[in-house]
Short mmCIF file of C-alpha atoms and ligand atoms in Angstrom, two decimals:
data_model
loop_
_atom_site.label_atom_id
_atom_site.label_comp_id
_atom_site.label_asym_id
_atom_site.label_seq_id
_atom_site.Cartn_x
_atom_site.Cartn_y
_atom_site.Cartn_z
CA MET I 1 0.00 0.00 0.00
CA SER I 2 1.22 3.49 -0.74
CA GLU I 3 2.86 5.62 1.86
CA VAL I 4 1.47 7.49 4.87
CA THR I 5 2.72 11.00 4.22
CA PRO I 6 -0.30 13.23 3.52
CA ALA I 7 -0.26 14.03 -0.23
CA SER I 8 -0.65 17.58 -1.46
CA ASN I 9 -3.46 16.91 -3.96
CA PRO I 10 -6.90 16.36 -2.48
CA PRO I 11 -8.58 12.94 -2.86
CA VAL I 12 -10.10 12.53 -6.30
CA ALA I 13 -12.20 9.43 -5.65
CA PRO I 14 -15.57 10.63 -4.37
CA LYS I 15 -16.95 7.09 -4.05
CA LYS I 16 -17.60 5.98 -0.50
CA MET I 17 -16.49 2.51 0.46
CA GLU I 18 -19.47 2.03 2.78
CA ASP I 19 -21.85 2.58 -0.18
CA ILE I 20 -20.00 -0.01 -2.26
CA VAL I 21 -19.93 -2.51 0.62
CA ALA I 22 -23.67 -1.93 1.19
CA LEU I 23 -24.48 -2.54 -2.48
CA CYS I 24 -22.33 -5.70 -2.46
CA ARG I 25 -24.32 -7.02 0.51
CA ARG I 26 -27.74 -5.88 -0.74
CA ARG I 27 -27.37 -7.28 -4.26
CA GLY I 28 -25.43 -10.42 -3.43
CA PHE I 29 -21.96 -9.61 -4.71
CA ILE I 30 -20.06 -10.22 -1.46
CA PHE I 31 -21.13 -11.37 2.02
CA GLN I 32 -19.23 -11.76 5.25
CA SER I 33 -18.23 -15.40 5.69
CA SER I 34 -20.43 -17.28 8.20
CA GLU I 35 -22.36 -14.06 8.77
CA ILE I 36 -25.10 -15.72 10.86
CA TYR I 37 -22.45 -16.44 13.53
CA GLY I 38 -21.08 -12.92 13.47
CA GLY I 39 -18.61 -13.52 10.65
CA ILE I 40 -14.92 -14.29 10.86
CA ASN I 41 -12.30 -11.63 10.33
CA GLY I 42 -10.53 -11.80 6.96
CA PHE I 43 -12.88 -14.26 5.22
CA TRP I 44 -15.53 -13.44 2.62
CA ASP I 45 -18.15 -15.24 0.53
CA TYR I 46 -19.20 -14.31 -2.98
CA GLY I 47 -22.93 -14.28 -3.65
CA PRO I 48 -24.52 -15.10 -7.02
CA LEU I 49 -23.58 -11.83 -8.78
CA GLY I 50 -20.13 -11.67 -7.17
CA THR I 51 -19.36 -15.27 -8.11
CA SER I 52 -20.16 -14.52 -11.76
CA LEU I 53 -18.13 -11.31 -11.71
CA LYS I 54 -15.08 -13.02 -10.20
CA ARG I 55 -15.45 -15.99 -12.56
CA ASN I 56 -15.61 -13.63 -15.56
CA LEU I 57 -12.38 -12.03 -14.36
CA LYS I 58 -10.64 -15.40 -13.89
CA ASN I 59 -11.96 -16.72 -17.21
CA ALA I 60 -10.76 -13.60 -19.04
CA TRP I 61 -7.31 -14.05 -17.48
CA TRP I 62 -7.19 -17.78 -18.32
CA ASN I 63 -8.44 -17.23 -21.89
CA ASP I 64 -6.05 -14.39 -22.58
CA VAL I 65 -3.04 -15.99 -20.88
CA VAL I 66 -3.36 -19.71 -21.64
CA GLU I 67 -5.81 -20.25 -24.46
CA ARG I 68 -5.63 -17.40 -26.94
CA GLU I 69 -2.76 -16.43 -29.15
CA LEU I 70 -0.46 -13.99 -27.40
CA ILE I 71 2.34 -12.48 -29.45
CA GLY I 72 5.57 -11.93 -27.52
CA PRO I 73 8.36 -9.37 -27.88
CA ASP I 74 10.04 -11.28 -30.73
CA GLY I 75 6.81 -11.43 -32.80
CA THR I 76 6.16 -15.13 -32.20
CA ALA I 77 3.41 -16.77 -30.13
CA VAL I 78 4.04 -16.99 -26.37
CA ASP I 79 3.80 -20.56 -25.03
CA ILE I 80 1.90 -20.90 -21.72
CA VAL I 81 0.40 -24.06 -20.24
CA GLY I 82 -1.97 -24.46 -17.29
CA LEU I 83 -1.58 -26.15 -13.91
CA ASP I 84 -3.78 -26.95 -10.92
CA SER I 85 -1.53 -27.94 -8.01
CA SER I 86 -2.55 -28.89 -4.48
CA ILE I 87 -3.00 -26.39 -1.65
CA ILE I 88 -1.12 -28.53 0.88
CA MET I 89 2.36 -29.49 -0.26
CA ASN I 90 5.32 -31.23 1.31
CA PRO I 91 6.42 -28.77 4.03
CA LYS I 92 9.99 -28.86 2.68
CA THR I 93 8.62 -26.73 -0.18
CA TRP I 94 8.19 -23.84 2.21
CA VAL I 95 11.62 -24.24 3.73
CA ALA I 96 13.17 -24.09 0.24
CA SER I 97 11.07 -21.12 -0.84
CA GLY I 98 12.10 -19.14 2.25
CA HIS I 99 8.56 -18.94 3.68
CA VAL I 100 9.29 -20.93 6.86
CA GLY I 101 12.26 -18.74 7.68
CA GLY I 102 11.19 -15.40 6.33
CA PHE I 103 7.48 -15.01 5.54
CA ASN I 104 6.93 -12.77 8.51
CA ASP I 105 5.19 -9.53 9.27
CA PRO I 106 6.17 -7.26 12.16
CA MET I 107 3.37 -7.46 14.68
CA VAL I 108 2.50 -5.15 17.57
CA ASP I 109 0.10 -5.99 20.40
CA CYS I 110 -1.84 -3.52 22.49
CA LYS I 111 -1.73 -4.77 26.09
CA GLU I 112 -4.83 -2.75 26.97
CA SER I 113 -7.24 -3.34 24.05
CA LYS I 114 -5.80 -6.80 23.23
CA SER I 115 -5.80 -5.75 19.55
CA ARG I 116 -3.01 -6.81 17.23
CA TYR I 117 -1.62 -4.56 14.50
CA ARG I 118 0.91 -4.80 11.72
CA ALA I 119 3.67 -2.42 12.77
CA ASP I 120 4.07 -1.10 9.24
CA HIS I 121 0.35 -0.29 9.08
CA LEU I 122 0.49 1.98 12.12
CA VAL I 123 1.29 5.67 11.96
CA VAL I 124 1.95 7.99 14.86
CA LEU I 125 0.65 11.54 15.15
CA GLY I 126 2.10 14.05 17.56
CA ALA I 127 4.35 16.99 18.31
CA VAL I 128 8.06 16.68 17.64
CA GLU I 129 9.20 17.96 21.08
CA ALA I 130 10.64 15.62 23.69
CA GLY I 131 8.04 14.35 26.14
CA ALA I 132 5.05 15.15 23.87
CA ARG I 133 2.11 12.77 23.73
CA LEU I 134 1.77 10.64 20.60
CA TYR I 135 -1.28 8.95 19.12
CA ALA I 136 -1.11 5.84 16.91
CA TYR I 137 -3.73 4.85 14.36
CA ILE I 138 -4.05 2.48 11.40
CA GLU I 139 -3.11 4.31 8.21
CA ASN I 140 -6.09 5.13 5.97
CA ASP I 141 -8.56 4.46 8.79
CA ASP I 142 -10.39 7.79 8.68
CA GLU I 143 -12.28 7.20 11.93
CA GLN I 144 -9.15 6.38 13.93
CA LYS I 145 -7.28 9.23 12.27
CA ALA I 146 -10.01 11.72 13.26
CA GLN I 147 -10.05 10.31 16.82
CA ALA I 148 -6.26 10.64 17.14
CA ALA I 149 -6.34 14.26 15.91
CA LYS I 150 -9.24 15.06 18.27
CA SER I 151 -7.52 13.51 21.30
CA LEU I 152 -4.27 15.31 20.55
CA ALA I 153 -6.00 18.68 20.10
CA LYS I 154 -7.95 18.15 23.33
CA TYR I 155 -4.83 17.23 25.29
CA GLU I 156 -2.97 20.29 23.98
CA LYS I 157 -6.07 22.48 24.45
CA ARG I 158 -6.08 23.66 20.83
CA ASP I 159 -8.74 23.97 18.14
CA THR I 160 -6.62 22.82 15.23
CA LEU I 161 -3.33 21.00 14.80
CA ASP I 162 -0.19 22.85 13.74
CA PRO I 163 1.31 21.23 10.60
CA ALA I 164 4.77 22.58 11.53
CA ARG I 165 4.80 20.77 14.92
CA HIS I 166 2.35 17.91 14.59
CA VAL I 167 3.85 15.39 12.24
CA LEU I 168 3.00 11.87 11.10
CA ARG I 169 5.60 9.15 11.39
CA ALA I 170 5.61 5.47 10.54
CA PHE I 171 5.37 3.43 13.79
CA PRO I 172 8.48 1.29 13.08
CA THR I 173 10.62 4.48 13.02
CA ILE I 174 9.80 5.64 16.57
CA THR I 175 12.07 4.87 19.53
CA ALA I 176 11.21 2.79 22.62
CA GLU I 177 11.04 6.01 24.65
CA GLU I 178 8.56 7.48 22.18
CA ARG I 179 6.53 4.27 22.22
CA ALA I 180 6.22 4.63 25.99
CA ARG I 181 4.36 7.93 25.50
CA THR I 182 2.17 6.71 22.61
CA PHE I 183 -1.54 5.92 22.85
CA GLY I 184 -2.51 2.85 20.82
CA PRO I 185 -5.67 3.02 18.69
CA ASN I 186 -8.65 2.92 21.10
CA ALA I 187 -6.35 2.76 24.18
CA LYS I 188 -6.97 4.89 27.25
CA GLU I 189 -3.45 4.52 28.70
CA VAL I 190 -0.12 5.44 27.11
CA GLY I 191 2.65 2.91 26.49
CA THR I 192 0.47 -0.16 25.91
CA LEU I 193 1.84 -0.97 22.45
CA THR I 194 4.53 -3.66 22.50
CA GLU I 195 7.73 -3.71 20.51
CA ALA I 196 7.26 -5.20 17.03
CA ARG I 197 7.78 -8.98 16.88
CA GLN I 198 8.03 -11.14 13.80
CA PHE I 199 4.97 -13.28 13.10
CA ASN I 200 4.89 -16.04 10.44
CA LEU I 201 1.89 -15.65 8.16
CA MET I 202 1.48 -19.26 7.11
CA PHE I 203 -1.56 -21.17 8.39
CA GLU I 204 -0.52 -24.46 9.94
CA THR I 205 -2.39 -27.73 9.87
CA ASN I 206 -1.64 -31.41 10.47
CA CYS I 207 -1.95 -34.26 8.02
CA GLY I 208 -3.15 -37.60 9.37
CA ALA I 209 -4.39 -38.76 12.71
CA ILE I 210 -1.44 -37.79 14.88
CA ARG I 211 -0.91 -34.13 15.56
CA ASP I 212 2.77 -33.64 16.12
CA GLU I 213 5.66 -31.88 14.43
CA ASN I 214 6.06 -34.74 11.94
CA SER I 215 2.55 -34.22 10.60
CA LEU I 216 2.86 -30.43 10.43
CA ALA I 217 1.88 -28.92 7.07
CA TYR I 218 0.95 -25.49 5.75
CA LEU I 219 -1.83 -24.04 3.64
CA ARG I 220 0.03 -22.53 0.69
CA PRO I 221 0.63 -18.79 1.03
CA GLU I 222 1.07 -18.43 -2.76
CA THR I 223 0.28 -20.63 -5.75
CA ALA I 224 3.73 -19.96 -7.25
CA GLN I 225 5.58 -22.74 -5.44
CA GLY I 226 3.24 -25.39 -6.89
CA ILE I 227 4.38 -24.16 -10.28
CA PHE I 228 8.09 -24.25 -9.43
CA THR I 229 7.97 -27.75 -7.95
CA ASN I 230 6.13 -28.97 -11.08
CA PHE I 231 8.54 -27.30 -13.52
CA TRP I 232 10.38 -30.58 -14.17
CA ASN I 233 7.15 -32.61 -14.50
CA VAL I 234 5.79 -30.17 -17.07
CA CYS I 235 9.06 -30.21 -19.04
CA ASP I 236 9.06 -34.03 -19.03
CA SER I 237 5.42 -34.49 -19.96
CA THR I 238 4.88 -31.80 -22.61
CA ARG I 239 6.79 -30.28 -25.53
CA VAL I 240 7.44 -26.93 -23.86
CA ARG I 241 10.83 -25.31 -24.46
CA VAL I 242 12.26 -22.21 -22.79
CA PRO I 243 10.89 -19.55 -23.14
CA PHE I 244 7.53 -20.80 -21.86
CA GLY I 245 5.20 -20.17 -18.95
CA ILE I 246 3.06 -22.11 -16.49
CA ALA I 247 -0.14 -20.44 -15.31
CA GLN I 248 -2.28 -21.26 -12.32
CA ILE I 249 -5.37 -19.84 -10.62
CA GLY I 250 -6.02 -20.96 -7.07
CA LYS I 251 -6.56 -20.23 -3.41
CA ALA I 252 -3.81 -18.94 -1.16
CA PHE I 253 -3.93 -18.40 2.59
CA ARG I 254 -2.14 -15.91 4.80
CA ASN I 255 -2.81 -15.36 8.47
CA GLU I 256 -2.74 -11.58 7.99
CA VAL I 257 -2.22 -9.68 11.25
CA THR I 258 -4.73 -7.01 10.33
CA PRO I 259 -7.12 -8.15 7.60
CA ARG I 260 -9.01 -5.06 6.47
CA ASN I 261 -10.44 -2.90 3.73
CA PHE I 262 -13.17 -5.34 2.76
CA THR I 263 -11.64 -8.12 0.64
CA PHE I 264 -8.42 -6.21 -0.09
CA ARG I 265 -6.43 -7.87 2.67
CA SER I 266 -8.06 -11.23 3.37
CA ARG I 267 -6.79 -14.38 5.02
CA GLU I 268 -8.11 -16.60 2.22
CA PHE I 269 -7.89 -15.27 -1.32
CA GLU I 270 -7.29 -16.33 -4.90
CA GLN I 271 -4.23 -15.66 -7.00
CA MET I 272 -3.73 -15.75 -10.77
CA GLU I 273 -0.01 -16.42 -11.24
CA ILE I 274 2.29 -17.00 -14.19
CA GLU I 275 5.86 -18.19 -13.84
CA PHE I 276 7.50 -17.48 -17.17
CA PHE I 277 10.80 -19.36 -17.71
CA ILE I 278 13.44 -17.68 -19.84
CA ARG I 279 17.12 -17.63 -20.73
CA PRO I 280 18.88 -15.32 -18.22
CA GLU I 281 20.16 -12.90 -20.86
CA THR I 282 16.61 -12.21 -22.12
CA ALA I 283 15.31 -11.13 -18.69
CA ASP I 284 15.23 -7.43 -19.43
CA GLU I 285 13.23 -7.79 -22.63
CA TRP I 286 10.71 -10.26 -21.16
CA TYR I 287 10.30 -8.31 -17.91
CA LYS I 288 9.38 -5.12 -19.78
CA TRP I 289 7.10 -6.97 -22.16
CA TRP I 290 5.17 -8.71 -19.33
CA ARG I 291 4.92 -5.52 -17.29
CA ASP I 292 3.42 -3.58 -20.18
CA TRP I 293 1.14 -6.37 -21.38
CA ARG I 294 -0.26 -6.96 -17.90
CA PHE I 295 -0.95 -3.25 -17.43
CA ALA I 296 -2.74 -3.08 -20.79
CA TRP I 297 -4.75 -6.18 -19.82
CA TRP I 298 -6.22 -4.58 -16.69
CA GLN I 299 -7.07 -1.53 -18.76
CA LYS I 300 -8.77 -3.70 -21.36
CA ILE I 301 -11.08 -5.41 -18.87
CA GLY I 302 -12.41 -2.16 -17.46
CA LEU I 303 -9.82 -0.32 -15.34
CA ALA I 304 -9.01 2.12 -18.11
CA GLY I 305 -9.19 5.34 -16.13
CA GLU I 306 -6.71 7.32 -14.07
CA ASN I 307 -7.24 5.10 -11.01
CA LEU I 308 -4.84 2.51 -12.45
CA ILE I 309 -1.08 3.07 -12.38
CA LEU I 310 2.09 1.14 -13.07
CA ARG I 311 4.74 1.69 -10.41
CA GLU I 312 8.33 0.56 -10.79
CA HIS I 313 9.87 -0.44 -7.42
CA ASP I 314 12.88 1.34 -6.02
CA ARG I 315 15.92 -0.94 -5.52
CA ASP I 316 15.54 -0.91 -1.71
CA GLU I 317 11.95 -2.17 -1.94
CA LEU I 318 12.89 -5.30 -3.87
CA ALA I 319 12.26 -8.78 -2.46
CA HIS I 320 15.28 -10.97 -1.64
CA TYR I 321 14.98 -12.92 -4.92
CA ALA I 322 14.68 -9.82 -7.11
CA LYS I 323 17.68 -7.80 -5.89
CA VAL I 324 19.84 -8.48 -8.92
CA GLY I 325 16.99 -8.76 -11.37
CA ALA I 326 15.69 -6.79 -14.32
CA GLY I 327 13.17 -5.13 -12.02
CA THR I 328 9.91 -5.35 -10.11
CA SER I 329 6.81 -3.31 -10.67
CA ASP I 330 3.31 -3.17 -9.27
CA ILE I 331 0.08 -2.50 -11.03
CA GLU I 332 -1.86 -0.47 -8.50
CA TYR I 333 -5.42 0.78 -8.22
CA ARG I 334 -6.68 3.79 -6.35
CA PHE I 335 -9.38 2.27 -4.13
CA PRO I 336 -11.67 4.60 -2.16
CA PHE I 337 -9.87 3.44 1.04
CA THR I 338 -6.37 4.06 -0.33
CA SER I 339 -7.12 7.35 -2.07
CA PRO I 340 -5.16 9.48 -2.75
CA GLY I 341 -2.71 6.53 -2.57
CA TYR I 342 -2.94 3.21 -4.37
CA GLY I 343 -3.14 -0.48 -3.45
CA GLU I 344 -1.45 -3.37 -5.27
CA LEU I 345 -3.43 -5.51 -7.74
CA GLU I 346 -0.55 -7.37 -9.31
CA GLY I 347 3.22 -7.56 -8.98
CA ILE I 348 5.54 -8.31 -11.90
CA ALA I 349 8.94 -9.51 -10.69
CA HIS I 350 12.10 -10.89 -12.19
CA ARG I 351 12.76 -13.72 -9.67
CA ALA I 352 15.98 -14.74 -11.42
CA ASP I 353 16.73 -18.48 -10.85
CA PHE I 354 16.11 -18.23 -7.10
CA ASP I 355 13.21 -20.70 -6.82
CA LEU I 356 14.28 -23.44 -9.24
CA LYS I 357 17.77 -23.46 -7.72
CA ALA I 358 16.40 -23.51 -4.18
CA HIS I 359 14.15 -26.51 -4.91
CA ALA I 360 16.96 -28.31 -6.76
CA THR I 361 19.22 -27.82 -3.72
CA HIS I 362 16.64 -28.74 -1.07
CA CYS I 363 15.47 -31.91 -2.83
CA GLY I 364 19.11 -33.04 -2.91
CA LYS I 365 19.60 -33.31 -6.67
CA GLY I 366 21.29 -29.95 -7.17
CA GLU I 367 22.91 -29.21 -10.53
CA LYS I 368 21.41 -32.37 -12.05
CA MET I 369 18.10 -30.52 -12.10
CA ARG I 370 19.37 -27.89 -14.55
CA TYR I 371 17.26 -27.51 -17.67
CA PHE I 372 18.81 -28.86 -20.88
CA ASP I 373 18.51 -26.41 -23.76
CA GLN I 374 18.60 -28.59 -26.89
CA GLU I 375 18.93 -25.70 -29.28
CA LYS I 376 21.97 -24.23 -27.50
CA ASN I 377 23.21 -27.58 -26.21
CA GLU I 378 23.73 -26.23 -22.69
CA ARG I 379 22.39 -26.71 -19.17
CA TYR I 380 21.19 -23.92 -16.89
CA PHE I 381 18.52 -22.94 -14.39
CA PRO I 382 16.05 -20.75 -16.32
CA HIS I 383 15.29 -17.31 -14.96
CA VAL I 384 11.70 -16.40 -14.15
CA ILE I 385 9.47 -13.42 -14.79
CA GLU I 386 6.47 -13.66 -12.47
CA PRO I 387 3.25 -11.70 -13.09
CA SER I 388 1.28 -12.44 -9.90
CA ALA I 389 -2.24 -11.02 -9.60
CA GLY I 390 -5.01 -11.22 -7.02
CA ALA I 391 -8.45 -12.31 -8.25
CA ASP I 392 -10.18 -10.85 -5.18
CA ARG I 393 -8.38 -7.52 -5.40
CA GLY I 394 -9.13 -7.49 -9.13
CA THR I 395 -12.82 -8.12 -8.44
CA LEU I 396 -12.83 -5.41 -5.77
CA ALA I 397 -11.21 -2.93 -8.17
CA LEU I 398 -13.83 -3.77 -10.81
CA LEU I 399 -16.59 -3.16 -8.24
CA CYS I 400 -15.08 0.15 -7.09
CA GLU I 401 -14.47 1.35 -10.65
CA ALA I 402 -17.97 0.34 -11.79
CA TYR I 403 -19.87 1.98 -8.92
CA THR I 404 -21.49 5.11 -10.39
CA ALA I 405 -23.89 7.21 -8.38
CA ASP I 406 -26.69 8.68 -10.53
CA SER I 407 -29.52 10.48 -8.82
CA SER I 408 -31.50 10.63 -12.08
CA ARG I 409 -32.42 6.95 -11.92
CA ALA I 410 -34.59 4.90 -9.58
CA SER I 411 -31.70 2.82 -8.21
CA GLY I 412 -29.59 5.95 -7.54
CA VAL I 413 -26.62 4.00 -8.82
CA TYR I 414 -25.50 1.79 -11.67
CA MET I 415 -22.54 -0.54 -12.02
CA ASP I 416 -20.55 0.33 -15.11
CA PHE I 417 -18.95 -3.07 -15.79
CA SER I 418 -17.45 -3.73 -19.21
CA PRO I 419 -19.76 -6.15 -21.02
CA ARG I 420 -17.11 -8.90 -20.81
CA MET I 421 -17.01 -8.62 -16.99
CA ALA I 422 -20.74 -8.00 -16.38
CA PRO I 423 -22.28 -10.88 -14.40
CA VAL I 424 -25.51 -10.63 -16.43
CA LYS I 425 -25.16 -9.63 -20.07
CA ALA I 426 -28.82 -8.83 -20.76
CA GLY I 427 -32.17 -8.73 -18.98
CA VAL I 428 -35.18 -9.86 -21.02
CA PHE I 429 -38.60 -8.52 -20.00
CA PRO I 430 -42.17 -8.62 -21.25
CA LEU I 431 -43.57 -5.10 -20.74
CA VAL I 432 -46.77 -6.62 -19.30
CA ASN I 433 -47.73 -10.15 -18.37
CA LYS I 434 -50.41 -10.60 -21.03
CA ASP I 435 -51.22 -10.30 -24.74
CA GLY I 436 -48.60 -12.90 -25.69
CA LEU I 437 -45.65 -10.69 -24.63
CA PRO I 438 -44.28 -13.14 -21.96
CA GLU I 439 -44.17 -15.96 -24.52
CA ILE I 440 -42.17 -13.88 -27.02
CA ALA I 441 -39.81 -12.68 -24.26
CA GLU I 442 -39.30 -16.20 -22.97
CA ARG I 443 -38.46 -17.52 -26.46
CA LEU I 444 -35.87 -14.76 -26.87
CA PHE I 445 -34.50 -15.43 -23.37
CA LYS I 446 -34.05 -19.15 -24.11
CA ASP I 447 -32.35 -18.35 -27.39
CA LEU I 448 -29.90 -15.87 -25.80
CA ARG I 449 -29.23 -18.23 -22.91
CA LYS I 450 -27.62 -20.76 -25.23
CA LYS I 451 -24.57 -18.50 -25.34
CA HIS I 452 -24.84 -15.81 -22.67
CA ALA I 453 -25.66 -15.26 -19.00
CA VAL I 454 -29.05 -13.54 -19.31
CA GLU I 455 -31.98 -13.07 -16.92
CA PHE I 456 -35.71 -13.20 -17.49
CA ASP I 457 -37.76 -10.92 -15.26
CA GLU I 458 -41.52 -10.40 -15.38
CA LYS I 459 -42.05 -9.17 -11.83
CA GLN I 460 -42.79 -5.60 -10.70
CA SER I 461 -42.89 -2.45 -12.84
CA ILE I 462 -40.53 -2.02 -15.77
CA GLY I 463 -38.81 0.84 -13.89
CA LYS I 464 -38.01 -1.45 -10.94
CA ARG I 465 -36.71 -4.13 -13.30
CA TYR I 466 -34.38 -1.61 -14.95
CA ALA I 467 -33.22 -0.48 -11.49
CA ARG I 468 -32.35 -4.04 -10.48
CA MET I 469 -30.38 -4.53 -13.67
CA ASP I 470 -28.59 -1.19 -13.22
CA GLU I 471 -27.39 -2.30 -9.76
CA ALA I 472 -26.25 -5.64 -11.18
CA GLY I 473 -24.37 -3.80 -13.94
CA THR I 474 -26.30 -5.45 -16.80
CA PRO I 475 -25.35 -3.61 -20.01
CA PHE I 476 -28.59 -4.27 -21.94
CA CYS I 477 -32.27 -4.56 -21.02
CA ILE I 478 -34.45 -5.99 -23.79
CA THR I 479 -38.18 -5.35 -23.50
CA ILE I 480 -40.97 -6.83 -25.57
CA ASP I 481 -43.81 -4.31 -25.83
CA HIS I 482 -47.01 -4.29 -27.89
CA ASP I 483 -45.44 -2.47 -30.84
CA GLY I 484 -42.58 -4.94 -30.79
CA ALA I 485 -44.90 -7.94 -30.67
CA ALA I 486 -46.70 -6.59 -33.73
CA SER I 487 -43.56 -5.70 -35.68
CA GLY I 488 -41.18 -8.48 -34.57
CA THR I 489 -38.92 -6.08 -32.66
CA ALA I 490 -37.86 -5.27 -29.08
CA THR I 491 -36.49 -2.18 -27.36
CA VAL I 492 -32.90 -2.42 -26.17
CA ARG I 493 -32.03 -0.08 -23.29
CA HIS I 494 -28.38 0.80 -22.83
CA ARG I 495 -27.39 0.83 -19.14
CA ASN I 496 -25.15 3.91 -18.98
CA THR I 497 -27.04 6.31 -21.23
CA GLN I 498 -30.51 4.81 -20.62
CA ALA I 499 -31.06 5.41 -24.35
CA GLN I 500 -33.34 2.93 -26.09
CA GLU I 501 -33.26 1.62 -29.62
CA ARG I 502 -35.53 -0.75 -31.46
CA VAL I 503 -33.92 -3.92 -32.82
CA ALA I 504 -35.47 -6.73 -34.86
CA LEU I 505 -35.99 -9.84 -32.71
CA ASP I 506 -34.02 -12.07 -35.06
CA GLN I 507 -31.07 -9.64 -34.92
CA ILE I 508 -30.88 -9.53 -31.12
CA PRO I 509 -28.65 -12.62 -30.55
CA GLN I 510 -26.06 -11.13 -32.91
CA PHE I 511 -26.52 -7.65 -31.38
CA VAL I 512 -25.69 -9.06 -27.93
CA ALA I 513 -22.85 -11.29 -29.16
CA ASP I 514 -21.17 -8.37 -30.95
CA ARG I 515 -21.18 -6.24 -27.81
CA VAL I 516 -20.39 -8.62 -24.95
CA GLY I 517 -17.38 -10.29 -26.52
CA ASP I 518 -17.04 -13.66 -24.80
N1 GAP Z 601 4.11 -15.27 -5.80
C1 GAP Z 601 4.27 -13.89 -5.51
C2 GAP Z 601 3.28 -13.38 -4.57
O1 GAP Z 601 2.52 -14.12 -3.96
P1 GAP Z 601 2.36 -11.17 -3.51
O2 GAP Z 601 2.62 -9.74 -3.91
O3 GAP Z 601 2.57 -11.55 -2.10
O4 GAP Z 601 3.28 -12.03 -4.48
C3 GAP Z 601 0.45 -11.43 -5.27
O5 GAP Z 601 0.89 -11.56 -3.93
C4 GAP Z 601 -0.94 -10.85 -5.33
O6 GAP Z 601 -1.82 -11.59 -4.49
C5 GAP Z 601 -1.04 -9.41 -4.82
O7 GAP Z 601 -0.71 -8.48 -5.83
C6 GAP Z 601 -2.49 -9.32 -4.43
O8 GAP Z 601 -3.30 -9.03 -5.55
C7 GAP Z 601 -2.80 -10.73 -3.95
N2 GAP Z 601 -2.76 -10.78 -2.47
C8 GAP Z 601 -1.67 -10.91 -1.69
N3 GAP Z 601 -2.02 -10.92 -0.39
C9 GAP Z 601 -3.37 -10.78 -0.35
C10 GAP Z 601 -4.34 -10.73 0.70
N4 GAP Z 601 -3.99 -10.85 1.99
N5 GAP Z 601 -5.64 -10.57 0.37
C11 GAP Z 601 -6.02 -10.47 -0.92
N6 GAP Z 601 -5.15 -10.53 -1.95
C12 GAP Z 601 -3.84 -10.69 -1.68
#
C-alpha cells in the first residue's frame, strides 16, 4: 500500500467505500463469511452476482493468458500451459522457498485493548518535542485518524493541529522512549503498544491422525511454489521449451495480522499467477514486455481510467529474490480506502533463478536438475518473470471502478462493468404479463441463454426491473412491448445512457454477441 505522508493533492475518488460494501451485501456480490455467527475476520463469501463477476475475471485471465494467441516481444506466439496444483504441499517446499524462515510480518500488540496490528500499518501523530504525547492509528482508517487528531487537540487544548509541529511518522521508526508515551488506537493509557515482533503468516495444519511436528503442514501462502515444484514434471510431460510459462489460478492463505479494507487484505484469497521461464540474458526484454502487457490487460477489462497506475519499485523495496533482477513493478489501483494513494493488484517480478535453484538444492539433486537447452546444447537454471495477480483484489477494483452514483435513476446507482465482466449480459422482460408478450420474451431469453448469461424478469414495474439490472451492472435490457410484438422487434435499453433503440428480434442474438465479446 502506498505511503502514509499526507499528499498535497486532495482525494479525487468521491466514491464511498461504505456505499460499495452496502451494495455488495444488498445485491449479493459479497457477504461476510459465516455471517449468521457474526462472521470471521478476513474471510468473505461471494454471492450469485459476485461469483459470476469473479469468474468472468478469472476466465478472461485464463483465456487471454493460456488459451488465446499472445504475441511476444520477438513477434512469435508466447507458449503458456496451465496447472492446478494442491494447496497442501510437502512442508519442505516452504523451507526451500524461504517462507518458513522469512514469511513474517512485524506485529505489535496492544496490552490494553488486546488488539493486534501490523507495525508497518500503524502511523503515529504528535508533536516533535521531547516528552510530547503521541497517538497511533491504522493508516487510511479515517475514523481512527479523526479520533487521534481530536484527542491530541484536546490534550494540547487547541482547536486545530499545527502542521509545523504535529507530524506523522511510521510506527516502526519511533524509539522505545517514544513508544512509551504513545496511545494505541482505542487505548486509554499510554505505552500499551509492545515492541514489534516477527509473526509467520502461514496457516498451519496437520496431516493424518497424529498431531505432532512430523505431521505439520501449511496451507500454501502463494500458488507460485506449486508451479516451481512442477517445472520438471511439465518439461518431461509436454513439448514446452524455454521460453515458456506455467499459469495457475487458485486459493492462497495468509494469516494476515490485520485483515481489512473489505476483501483487499483477506486471510483466504485467490491468485492468478504466471511463472515465465526464460534464458537469463533475455530477462530485461521479457520483464518489460510482461509488465506492459499486464498493465494493458487490466485496462482492457475495465480499469481504463486514471485510477490505475504502473509503479516501478525502487531498488531498496525489492524482495530478496529480485535484488539483482531486471526489475519489479506493481500494477496499483486507487481504491476509495487508499485514495489518494494506491493499493497493489498485481506484482511483476524478475525472480531470477532463485526458486528453481532452491528446490533443486533442497530436494538433494542440485545441478542435475538444470534444464537442458537442446537448441543451444547447454544446461542452466532458467530465470523467471512472475506476473502475480489477485483475483479478489481485481474483483474489488472492478466493483469500485464500476460503482457510479446517478440520482437521475430509480436505483440511484448503476454498475458500469465492461460487457465482458458484467455478471448478467442482458435482462429480457415482457412489458406486461399478457397479450402474448411473456411468450415472445421467454423464447428470446431461451435463445440468448444458449450463449450468454441472461436473466428473465416479469415481476414488478418495468422501472423497478431496470433499477435491479442497473445495480447488477447489466449492459442491456431488452423489453418486448405491444409495438414490438406486432412488428417483430424489441427495445434495447443501454445501461449507462438509458437510451433505447428498437432492434429486430431475429437480430438480437447477434446484437448481444457483438457487444459482450465472450
Ligand atoms: N508469488 C508472488 C506473490 O505471492 P504477492 O505480492 O505476495 O506475491 C500477489 O501476492 C498478489 O496476491 C497481490 O498483488 C495481491 O493481488 C494478492 N494478495 C496478496 N495478499 C493478499 C491478501 N492478503 N488478500 C487479498 N489478496 C492478496
